[in-house]
Coordinates of C-alpha atoms in Angstrom, one line a residue:
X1 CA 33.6 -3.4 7.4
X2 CA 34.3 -5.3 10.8
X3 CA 37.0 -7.9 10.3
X4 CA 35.1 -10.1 12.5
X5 CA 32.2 -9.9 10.4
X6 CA 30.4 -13.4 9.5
X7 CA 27.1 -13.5 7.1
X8 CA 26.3 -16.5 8.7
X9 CA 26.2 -16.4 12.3
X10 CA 23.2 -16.7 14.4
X11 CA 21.7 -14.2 15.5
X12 CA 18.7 -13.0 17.5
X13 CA 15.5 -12.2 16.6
X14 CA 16.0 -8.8 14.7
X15 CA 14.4 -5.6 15.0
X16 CA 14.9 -2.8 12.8
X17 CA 15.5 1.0 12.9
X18 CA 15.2 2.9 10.1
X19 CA 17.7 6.2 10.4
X20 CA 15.6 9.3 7.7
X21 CA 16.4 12.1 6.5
X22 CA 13.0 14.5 6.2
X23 CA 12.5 17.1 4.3
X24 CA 12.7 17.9 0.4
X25 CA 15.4 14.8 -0.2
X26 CA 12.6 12.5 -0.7
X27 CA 14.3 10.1 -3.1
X28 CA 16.5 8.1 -1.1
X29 CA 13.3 8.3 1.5
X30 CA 11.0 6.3 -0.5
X31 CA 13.3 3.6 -1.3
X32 CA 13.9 2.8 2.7
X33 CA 10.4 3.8 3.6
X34 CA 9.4 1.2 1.3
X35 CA 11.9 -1.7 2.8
X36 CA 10.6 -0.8 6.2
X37 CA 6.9 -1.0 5.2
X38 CA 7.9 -4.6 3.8
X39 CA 9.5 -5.6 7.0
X40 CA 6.8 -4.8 9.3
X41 CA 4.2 -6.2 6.6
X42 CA 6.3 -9.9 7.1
X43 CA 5.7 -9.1 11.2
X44 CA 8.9 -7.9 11.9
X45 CA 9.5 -4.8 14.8
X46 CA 10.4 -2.0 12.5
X47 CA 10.9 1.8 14.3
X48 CA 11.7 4.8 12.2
X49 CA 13.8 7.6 13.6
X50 CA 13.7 10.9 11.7
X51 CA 16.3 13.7 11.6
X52 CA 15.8 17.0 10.4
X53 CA 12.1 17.2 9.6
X54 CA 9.2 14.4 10.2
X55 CA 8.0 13.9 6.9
X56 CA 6.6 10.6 6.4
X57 CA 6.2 10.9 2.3
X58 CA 4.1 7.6 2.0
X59 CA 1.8 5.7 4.1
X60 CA 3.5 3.3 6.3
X61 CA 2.8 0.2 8.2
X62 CA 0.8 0.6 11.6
X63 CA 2.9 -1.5 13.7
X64 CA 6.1 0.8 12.0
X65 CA 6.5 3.4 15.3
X66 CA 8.4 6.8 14.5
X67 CA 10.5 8.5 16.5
X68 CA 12.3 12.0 16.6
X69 CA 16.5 11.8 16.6
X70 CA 16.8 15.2 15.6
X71 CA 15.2 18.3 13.8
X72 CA 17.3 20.7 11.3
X73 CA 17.9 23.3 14.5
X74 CA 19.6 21.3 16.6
X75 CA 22.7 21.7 14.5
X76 CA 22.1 24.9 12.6
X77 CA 19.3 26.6 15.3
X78 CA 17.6 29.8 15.9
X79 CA 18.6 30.5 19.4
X80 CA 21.8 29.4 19.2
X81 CA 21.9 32.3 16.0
X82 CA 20.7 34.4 18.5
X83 CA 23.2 33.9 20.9
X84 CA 25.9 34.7 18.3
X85 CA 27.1 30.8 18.6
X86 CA 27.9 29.9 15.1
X87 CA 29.5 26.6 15.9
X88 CA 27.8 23.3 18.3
X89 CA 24.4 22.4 19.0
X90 CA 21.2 23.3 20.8
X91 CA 18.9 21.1 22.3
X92 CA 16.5 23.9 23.0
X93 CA 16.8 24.8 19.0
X94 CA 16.3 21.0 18.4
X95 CA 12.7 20.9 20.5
X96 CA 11.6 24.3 19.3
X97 CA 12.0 22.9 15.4
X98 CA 9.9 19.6 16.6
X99 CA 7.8 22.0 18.1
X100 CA 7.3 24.1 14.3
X101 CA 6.9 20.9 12.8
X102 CA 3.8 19.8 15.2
X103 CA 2.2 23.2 14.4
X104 CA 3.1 24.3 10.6
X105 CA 1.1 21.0 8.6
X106 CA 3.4 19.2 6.5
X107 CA 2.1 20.3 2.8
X108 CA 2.7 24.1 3.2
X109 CA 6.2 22.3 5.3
X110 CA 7.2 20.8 2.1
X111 CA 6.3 24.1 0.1
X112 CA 8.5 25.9 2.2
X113 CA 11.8 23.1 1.1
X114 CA 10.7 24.1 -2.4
X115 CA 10.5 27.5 -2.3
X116 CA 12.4 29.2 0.7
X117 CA 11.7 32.3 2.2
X118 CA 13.0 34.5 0.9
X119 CA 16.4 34.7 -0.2
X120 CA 16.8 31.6 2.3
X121 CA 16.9 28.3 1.6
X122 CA 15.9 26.5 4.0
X123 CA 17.4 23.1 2.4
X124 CA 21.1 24.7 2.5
X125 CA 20.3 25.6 5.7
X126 CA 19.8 22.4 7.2
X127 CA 21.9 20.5 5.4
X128 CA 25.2 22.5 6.2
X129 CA 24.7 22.7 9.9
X130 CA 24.2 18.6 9.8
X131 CA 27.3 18.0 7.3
X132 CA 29.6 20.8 9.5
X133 CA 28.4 18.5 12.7
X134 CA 29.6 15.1 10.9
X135 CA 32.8 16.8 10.0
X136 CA 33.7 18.4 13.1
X137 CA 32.6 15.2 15.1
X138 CA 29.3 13.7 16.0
X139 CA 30.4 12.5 19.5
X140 CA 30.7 15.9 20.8
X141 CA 26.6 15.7 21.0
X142 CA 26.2 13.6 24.1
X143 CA 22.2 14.1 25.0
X144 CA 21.1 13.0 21.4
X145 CA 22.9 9.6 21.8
X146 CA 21.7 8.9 25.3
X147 CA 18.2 9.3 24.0
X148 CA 18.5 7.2 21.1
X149 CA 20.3 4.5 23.1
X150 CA 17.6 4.4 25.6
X151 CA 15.3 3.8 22.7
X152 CA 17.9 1.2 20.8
X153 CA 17.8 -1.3 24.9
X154 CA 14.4 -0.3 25.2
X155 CA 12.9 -1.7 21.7
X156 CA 15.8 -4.3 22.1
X157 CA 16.9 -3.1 18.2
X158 CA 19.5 -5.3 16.5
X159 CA 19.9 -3.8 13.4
X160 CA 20.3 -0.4 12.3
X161 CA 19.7 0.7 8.5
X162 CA 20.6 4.9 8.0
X163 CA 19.0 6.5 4.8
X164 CA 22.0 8.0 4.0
X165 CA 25.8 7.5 4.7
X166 CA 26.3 10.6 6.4
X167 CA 24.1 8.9 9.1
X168 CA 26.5 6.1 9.4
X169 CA 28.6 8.3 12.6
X170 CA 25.6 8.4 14.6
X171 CA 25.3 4.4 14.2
X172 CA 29.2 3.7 15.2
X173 CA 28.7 6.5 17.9
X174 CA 25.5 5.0 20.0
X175 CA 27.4 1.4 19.9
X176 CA 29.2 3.2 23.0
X177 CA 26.1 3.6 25.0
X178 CA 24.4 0.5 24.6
X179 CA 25.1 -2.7 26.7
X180 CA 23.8 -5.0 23.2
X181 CA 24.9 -2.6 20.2
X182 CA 23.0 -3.1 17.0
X183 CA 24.9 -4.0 13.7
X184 CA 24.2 -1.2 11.1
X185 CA 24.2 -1.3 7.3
X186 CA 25.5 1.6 5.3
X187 CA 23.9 2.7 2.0
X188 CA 25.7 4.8 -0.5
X189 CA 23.1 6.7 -2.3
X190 CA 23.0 10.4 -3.4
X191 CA 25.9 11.1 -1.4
X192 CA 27.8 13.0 -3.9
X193 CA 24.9 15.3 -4.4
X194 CA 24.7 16.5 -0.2
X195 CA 28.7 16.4 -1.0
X196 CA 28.4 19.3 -2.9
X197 CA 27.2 21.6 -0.1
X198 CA 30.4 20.1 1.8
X199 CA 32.8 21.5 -1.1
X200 CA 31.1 24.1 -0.8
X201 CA 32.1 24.7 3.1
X202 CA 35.5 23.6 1.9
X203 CA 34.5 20.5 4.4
X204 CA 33.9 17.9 1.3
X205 CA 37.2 15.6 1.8
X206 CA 36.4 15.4 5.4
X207 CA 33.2 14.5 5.0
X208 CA 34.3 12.0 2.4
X209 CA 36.6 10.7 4.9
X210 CA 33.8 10.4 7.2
X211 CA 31.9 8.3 4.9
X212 CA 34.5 6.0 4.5
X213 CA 35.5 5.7 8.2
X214 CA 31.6 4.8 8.4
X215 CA 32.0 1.7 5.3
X216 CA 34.9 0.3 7.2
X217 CA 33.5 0.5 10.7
X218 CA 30.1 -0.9 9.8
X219 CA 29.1 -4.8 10.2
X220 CA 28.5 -5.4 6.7
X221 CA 29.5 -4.5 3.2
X222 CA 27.8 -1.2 2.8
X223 CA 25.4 -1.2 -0.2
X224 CA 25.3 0.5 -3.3
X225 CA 22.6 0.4 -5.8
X226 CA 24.5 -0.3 -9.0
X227 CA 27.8 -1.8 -9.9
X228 CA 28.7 1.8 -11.4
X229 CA 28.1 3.5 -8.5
X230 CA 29.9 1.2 -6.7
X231 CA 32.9 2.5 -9.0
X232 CA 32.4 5.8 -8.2
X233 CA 32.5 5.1 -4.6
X234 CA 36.0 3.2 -4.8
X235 CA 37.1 6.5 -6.8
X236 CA 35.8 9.0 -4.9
X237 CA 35.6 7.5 -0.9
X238 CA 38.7 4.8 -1.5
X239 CA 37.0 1.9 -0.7
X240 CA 37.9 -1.7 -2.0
X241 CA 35.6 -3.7 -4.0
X242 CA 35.5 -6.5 -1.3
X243 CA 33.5 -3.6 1.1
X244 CA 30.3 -2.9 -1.7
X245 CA 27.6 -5.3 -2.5
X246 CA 25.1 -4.3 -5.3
X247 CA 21.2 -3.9 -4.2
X248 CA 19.6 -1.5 -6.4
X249 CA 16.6 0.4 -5.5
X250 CA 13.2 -0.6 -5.9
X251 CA 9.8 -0.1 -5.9
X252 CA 6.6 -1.2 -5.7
X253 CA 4.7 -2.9 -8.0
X254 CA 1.6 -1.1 -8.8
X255 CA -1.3 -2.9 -10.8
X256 CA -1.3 -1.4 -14.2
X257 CA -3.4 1.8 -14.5
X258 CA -6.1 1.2 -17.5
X259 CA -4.8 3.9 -20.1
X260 CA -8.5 4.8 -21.4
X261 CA -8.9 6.0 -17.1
X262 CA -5.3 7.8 -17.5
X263 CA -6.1 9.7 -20.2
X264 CA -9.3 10.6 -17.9
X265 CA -7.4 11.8 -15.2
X266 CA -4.5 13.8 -17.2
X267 CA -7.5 15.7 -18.6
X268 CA -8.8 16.2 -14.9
X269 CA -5.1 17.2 -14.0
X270 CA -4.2 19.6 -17.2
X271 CA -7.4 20.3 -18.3
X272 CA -8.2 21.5 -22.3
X273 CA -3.9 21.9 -22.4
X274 CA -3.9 18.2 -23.0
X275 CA -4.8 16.4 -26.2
X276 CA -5.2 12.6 -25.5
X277 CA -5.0 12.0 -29.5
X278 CA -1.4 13.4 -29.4
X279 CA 1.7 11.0 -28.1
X280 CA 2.7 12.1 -24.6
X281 CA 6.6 12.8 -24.2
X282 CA 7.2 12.5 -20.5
X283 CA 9.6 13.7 -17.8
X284 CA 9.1 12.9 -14.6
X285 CA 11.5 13.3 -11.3
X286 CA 13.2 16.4 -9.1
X287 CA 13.4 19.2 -11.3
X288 CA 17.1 20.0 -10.3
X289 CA 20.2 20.8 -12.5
X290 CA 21.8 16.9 -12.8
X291 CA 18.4 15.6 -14.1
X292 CA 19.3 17.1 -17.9
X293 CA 15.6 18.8 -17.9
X294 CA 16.8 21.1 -20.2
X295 CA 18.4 19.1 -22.4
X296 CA 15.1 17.3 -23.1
X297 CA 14.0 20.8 -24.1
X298 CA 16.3 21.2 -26.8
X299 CA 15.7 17.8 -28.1
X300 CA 11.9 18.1 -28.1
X301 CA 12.5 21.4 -29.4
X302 CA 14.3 19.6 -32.4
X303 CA 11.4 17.3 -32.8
X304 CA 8.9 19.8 -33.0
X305 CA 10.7 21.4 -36.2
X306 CA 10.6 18.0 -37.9
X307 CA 7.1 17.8 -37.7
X308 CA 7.2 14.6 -35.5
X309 CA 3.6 14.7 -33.3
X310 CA 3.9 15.0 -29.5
X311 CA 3.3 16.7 -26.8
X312 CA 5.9 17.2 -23.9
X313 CA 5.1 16.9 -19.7
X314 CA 7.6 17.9 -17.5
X315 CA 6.5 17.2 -13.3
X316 CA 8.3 16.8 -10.4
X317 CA 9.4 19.0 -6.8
X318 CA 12.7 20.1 -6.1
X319 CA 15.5 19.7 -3.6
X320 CA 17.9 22.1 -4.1
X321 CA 15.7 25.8 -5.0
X322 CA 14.0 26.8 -7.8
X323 CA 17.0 28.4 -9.8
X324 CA 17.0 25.4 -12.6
X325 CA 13.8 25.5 -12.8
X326 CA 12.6 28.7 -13.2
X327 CA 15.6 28.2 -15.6
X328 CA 13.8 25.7 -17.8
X329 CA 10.7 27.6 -18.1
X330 CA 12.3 30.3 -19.5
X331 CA 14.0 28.1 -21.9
X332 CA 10.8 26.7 -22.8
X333 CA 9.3 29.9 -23.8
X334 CA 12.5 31.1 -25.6
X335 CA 11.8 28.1 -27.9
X336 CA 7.9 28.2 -28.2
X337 CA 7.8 25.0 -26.8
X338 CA 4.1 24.1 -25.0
X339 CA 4.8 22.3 -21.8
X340 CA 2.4 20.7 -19.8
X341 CA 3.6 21.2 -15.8
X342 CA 3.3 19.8 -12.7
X343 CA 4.7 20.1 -9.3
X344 CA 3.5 17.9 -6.3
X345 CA 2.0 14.5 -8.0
X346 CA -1.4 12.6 -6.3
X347 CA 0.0 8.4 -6.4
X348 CA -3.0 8.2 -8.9
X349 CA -1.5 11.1 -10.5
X350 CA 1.3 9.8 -11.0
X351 CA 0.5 6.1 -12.1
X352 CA -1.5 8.0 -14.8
X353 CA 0.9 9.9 -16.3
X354 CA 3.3 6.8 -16.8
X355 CA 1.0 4.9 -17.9
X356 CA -0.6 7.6 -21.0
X357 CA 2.7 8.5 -21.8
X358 CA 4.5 7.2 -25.1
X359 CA 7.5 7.1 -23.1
X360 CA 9.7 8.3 -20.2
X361 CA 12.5 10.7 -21.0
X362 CA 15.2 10.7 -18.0
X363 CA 18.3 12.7 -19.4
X364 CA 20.4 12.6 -16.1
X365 CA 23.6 14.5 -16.9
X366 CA 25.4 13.0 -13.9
X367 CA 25.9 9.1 -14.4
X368 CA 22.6 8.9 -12.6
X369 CA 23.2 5.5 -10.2
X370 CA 19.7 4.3 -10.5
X371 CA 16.5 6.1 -11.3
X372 CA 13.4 4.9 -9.6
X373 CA 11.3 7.2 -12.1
X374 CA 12.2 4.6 -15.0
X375 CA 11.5 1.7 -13.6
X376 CA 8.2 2.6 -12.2
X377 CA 7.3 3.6 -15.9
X378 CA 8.0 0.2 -16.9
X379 CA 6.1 -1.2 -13.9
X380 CA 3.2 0.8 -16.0
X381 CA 4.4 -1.2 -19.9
X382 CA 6.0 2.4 -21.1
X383 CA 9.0 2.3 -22.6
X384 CA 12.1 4.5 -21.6
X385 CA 15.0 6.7 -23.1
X386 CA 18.3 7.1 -20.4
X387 CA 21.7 7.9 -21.0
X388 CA 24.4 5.5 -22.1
X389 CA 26.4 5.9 -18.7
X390 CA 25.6 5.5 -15.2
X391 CA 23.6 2.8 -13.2
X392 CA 20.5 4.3 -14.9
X393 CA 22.0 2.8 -18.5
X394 CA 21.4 -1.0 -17.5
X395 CA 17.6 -0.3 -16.6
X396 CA 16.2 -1.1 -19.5
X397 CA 17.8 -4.5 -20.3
X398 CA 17.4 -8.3 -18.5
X399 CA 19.1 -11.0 -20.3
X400 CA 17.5 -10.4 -24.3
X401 CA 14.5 -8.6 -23.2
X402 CA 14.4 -5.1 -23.8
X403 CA 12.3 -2.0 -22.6
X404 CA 13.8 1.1 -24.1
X405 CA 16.5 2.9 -25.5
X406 CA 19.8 4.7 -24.4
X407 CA 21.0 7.7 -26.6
X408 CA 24.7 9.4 -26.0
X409 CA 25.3 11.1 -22.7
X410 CA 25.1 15.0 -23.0
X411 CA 24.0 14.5 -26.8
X412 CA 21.3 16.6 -27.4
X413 CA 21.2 15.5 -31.1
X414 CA 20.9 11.6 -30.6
X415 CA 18.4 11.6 -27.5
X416 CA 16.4 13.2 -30.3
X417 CA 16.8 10.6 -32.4
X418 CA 15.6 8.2 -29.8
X419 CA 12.7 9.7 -28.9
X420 CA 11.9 10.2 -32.5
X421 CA 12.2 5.8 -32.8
X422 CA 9.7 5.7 -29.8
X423 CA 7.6 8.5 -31.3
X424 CA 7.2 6.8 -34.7
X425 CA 8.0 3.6 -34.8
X426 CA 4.9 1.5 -33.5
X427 CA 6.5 -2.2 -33.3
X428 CA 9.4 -1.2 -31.2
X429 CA 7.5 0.5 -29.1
X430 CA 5.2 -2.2 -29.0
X431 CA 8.0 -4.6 -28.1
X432 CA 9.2 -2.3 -25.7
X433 CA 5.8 -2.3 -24.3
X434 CA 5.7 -5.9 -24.3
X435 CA 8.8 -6.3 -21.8
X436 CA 8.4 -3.7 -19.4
X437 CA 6.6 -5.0 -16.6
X438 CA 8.2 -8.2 -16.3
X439 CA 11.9 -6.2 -16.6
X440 CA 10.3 -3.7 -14.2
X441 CA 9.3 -7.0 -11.5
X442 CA 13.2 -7.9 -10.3
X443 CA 13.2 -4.5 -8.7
X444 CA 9.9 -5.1 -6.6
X445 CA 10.1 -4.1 -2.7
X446 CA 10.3 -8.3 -2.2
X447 CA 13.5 -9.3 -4.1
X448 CA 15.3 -6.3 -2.9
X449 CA 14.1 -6.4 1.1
X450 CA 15.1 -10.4 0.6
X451 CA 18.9 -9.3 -1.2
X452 CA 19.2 -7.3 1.9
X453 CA 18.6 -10.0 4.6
X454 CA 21.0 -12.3 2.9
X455 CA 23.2 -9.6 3.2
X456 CA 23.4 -8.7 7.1
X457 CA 22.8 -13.0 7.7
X458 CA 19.2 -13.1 7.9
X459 CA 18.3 -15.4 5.4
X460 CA 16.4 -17.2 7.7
X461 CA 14.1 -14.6 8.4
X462 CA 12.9 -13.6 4.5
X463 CA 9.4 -15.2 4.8
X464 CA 8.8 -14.8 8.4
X465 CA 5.2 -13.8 9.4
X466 CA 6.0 -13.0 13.2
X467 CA 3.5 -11.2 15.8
X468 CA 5.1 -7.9 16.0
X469 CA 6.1 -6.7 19.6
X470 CA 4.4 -4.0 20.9
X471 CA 6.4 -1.2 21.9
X472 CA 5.9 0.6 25.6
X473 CA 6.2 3.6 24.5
X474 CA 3.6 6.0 24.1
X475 CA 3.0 7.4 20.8
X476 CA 4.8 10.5 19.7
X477 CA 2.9 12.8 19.0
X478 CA 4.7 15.2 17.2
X479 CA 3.7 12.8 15.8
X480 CA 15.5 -14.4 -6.7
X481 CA 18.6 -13.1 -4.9
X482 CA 21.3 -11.7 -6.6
X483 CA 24.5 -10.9 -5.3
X484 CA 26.7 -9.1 -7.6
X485 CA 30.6 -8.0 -7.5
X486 CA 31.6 -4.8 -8.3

């Protein structure tokens, strides 16, 4: 963070770009597609520029206008592969991918992040050509930041917000081009997942170091989205208390799906496989190796031989391959165990299954900092089982209301006991029931978009209905405030 930097000086009227990743890392997406949807909605100028793929994973705003930075090739191409260049970039690679991304429609896009081709993933792919670019120096890239600063002066953008940290060079980078630079905010989400592929390069400390250098640059205390997190960000990055502030996630608040029309649409979705008599057990979330899927497995596994009534759901995509969870499946069928599947989710789809389910299971094995998935289940009244440790621990509690249970990180044993409470016990789960919207509510798209203007100085500008500007630019085609230490 700037020395110079002041959360209460004046400042212009702002206007917003969005820095996303595309692609199968839809998590962190969401969260900042749904603080940019919130923006325009109050009548703020809000512009989305998307690196690696174009993948807008919910609807956004009309007056939002989206932009290319860069596609997955540029760093990590096809020509240049061809060429025998294994290090720099292309910008003919870079065009050619927005070119694929134009042609190949965006379901069977997101198919191919899940699946590969192959023995290639394309997720590894892209994401090691961006993280050896970071490392090695994003300045060396000249053309990508002359277009972007053209675009910054040209939309007259004050304030720049990338998904994720390892965006944070590009934002200190175009300040040099641009004759009013835009303040940018750094969030620190999900960065020591991408970090693995940087170990695995033998490029993680560098990239850690780039992270930092990005915190310390930046305009503003870079976020993260729990006071645990935060911890692991002093530990791992070296950065001081005094350069976090605590903004979780959040989502939006949905009205609350009528459970006899969710137990319609489950039977639409699974068909005669699911019972609506029968408590549903419920995971839902990426289907990758730190979400503990398979320790819900053993668990229900363990309930199932004490005769306790359930049935279990597992849904969700993946981001990193299919190893883990063609992994779980076979565990699954090792133990007899019926489970009810789904991939790719409908919003409907989804609202349903929260809302018909006994309760959520989320058995993250890696001090999970938030967990969206939980709290949109209480946005529906379900209750929810998490571990003890992480961000994702505090999720069920506000003050002395309470929405669910913890069980023992890694404990196998007691997150069956937990379930079995929820399972059986019909006044807690009642209770639980009984808190879980309103615990669910301080996480709404409002409280957290306002957390984040007081934040950068823009108090001023929470409520704001303005007229949005309209931009020159022709459409492309190709397409209660908290403030907590930690």
């Amino acid at each position: 963070m700037t020395d110079n930097y002041d959360p209460t000086r004046t400042l212009k009227r702002p206007s917003f770009g969005f820095i996303m990743i595309g692609g199968a890392l839809v998590g962190s997406a969401i969260r900042d597609l749904r603080l940019a949807n919130e923006l325009a909605e109050r009548g703020h100028p809000v512009h989305v520029f998307w690196t690696i793929d174009r993948t807008p994973v919910m609807e956004l705003h009309p007056d939002i206008r989206q932009h290319w930075l860069f596609n997955s090739g540029r760093y990590n191409g096809f020509i240049m592969k061809l060429l025998f260049i294994r290090r720099g970039y292309f910008a003919a690679d870079d065009y050619l991918g927005r070119f694929l991304c134009r042609v190949i429609p965006l379901k069977f896009r997101m198919w191919l992040y899940q699946n590969g081709v192959g023995s290639f993933d394309i997720v590894r792919w892209a994401m090691n050509g961006l993280i050896r670019h970071v490392c090695q120096g994003v300045e060396r890239d000249r053309g990508v930041f002359k277009s972007f600063a053209k675009k910054i002066e040209r939309e007259r953008i004050t304030h720049l917000i990338p998904n994720l940290s390892v965006f944070g060079p590009f934002c200190d980078e175009v300040k040099k081009y641009v004759s009013s630079p835009p303040s940018y905010l750094v969030t620190y989400q999900g960065y020591e997942v991408y970090g693995n592929y940087a170990f695995d390069l033998g490029l993680g400390e560098q990239l850690y170091q780039r992270l930092k250098e990005t915190a310390e640059r930046s305009d503003f205390p870079a976020v993260v989205v729990s006071a645990d997190y935060g911890e692991r960000v002093q530990r791992d990055l070296g950065l001081r208390s005094d350069q976090l502030e605590v903004i979780p996630a959040c989502i939006t608040l949905p009205e609350q799906t009528e459970l006899q029309s969710a137990k319609k649409i489950l039977c639409d979705l699974y068909g005669d496989k699911y019972d609506p008599r029968i408590p549903l057990l419920t995971y839902m979330g990426r289907q990758d190796s730190e979400k503990g899927i398979d320790l819900l497995l053993y668990a229900a596994k363990m309930l199932n031989e004490r005769g306790v009534p359930f049935q279990l759901a597992v849904s969700g995509t993946t981001a990193w391959g299919q190893v883990y969870k063609q992994a779980c499946h076979q565990i699954a069928a090792n133990l007899r165990l019926p489970v009810l599947t789904a991939d790719y989710l409908t919003v409907e789809q989804m609202s349903a299954l929260y809302r018909a389910s006994r309760c959520i299971a989320y058995p993250s094995i890696h001090r999970e900092p938030f967990g969206m998935v939980p709290v949109e289940a209480m946005a529906q009244g379900t209750p929810i089982v998490v571990p003890d440790a992480g961000g994702v621990s505090k999720l069920p509690f506000q003050g002395d209301r309470q929405a669910g249970l913890t069980f023992r990180m890694w404990d196998t044993a007691d997150l069956a006991r937990q379930l079995e409470r929820l399972l059986l016990d019909d006044a807690l789960h009642a209770q639980f029931s009984n808190n879980a919207r309103r615990i669910a509510e301080q996480y709404s798209v409002s409280n957290v978009c306002d957390q984040m203007l007081d934040l950068i100085g823009l108090s001023a500008y929470k409520r704001s209905k303005q007229t949005p500007v309209q931009s020159e630019e022709a459409p492309d085609e190709s397409f209660q405030k908290t403030r907590v230490a930690v």
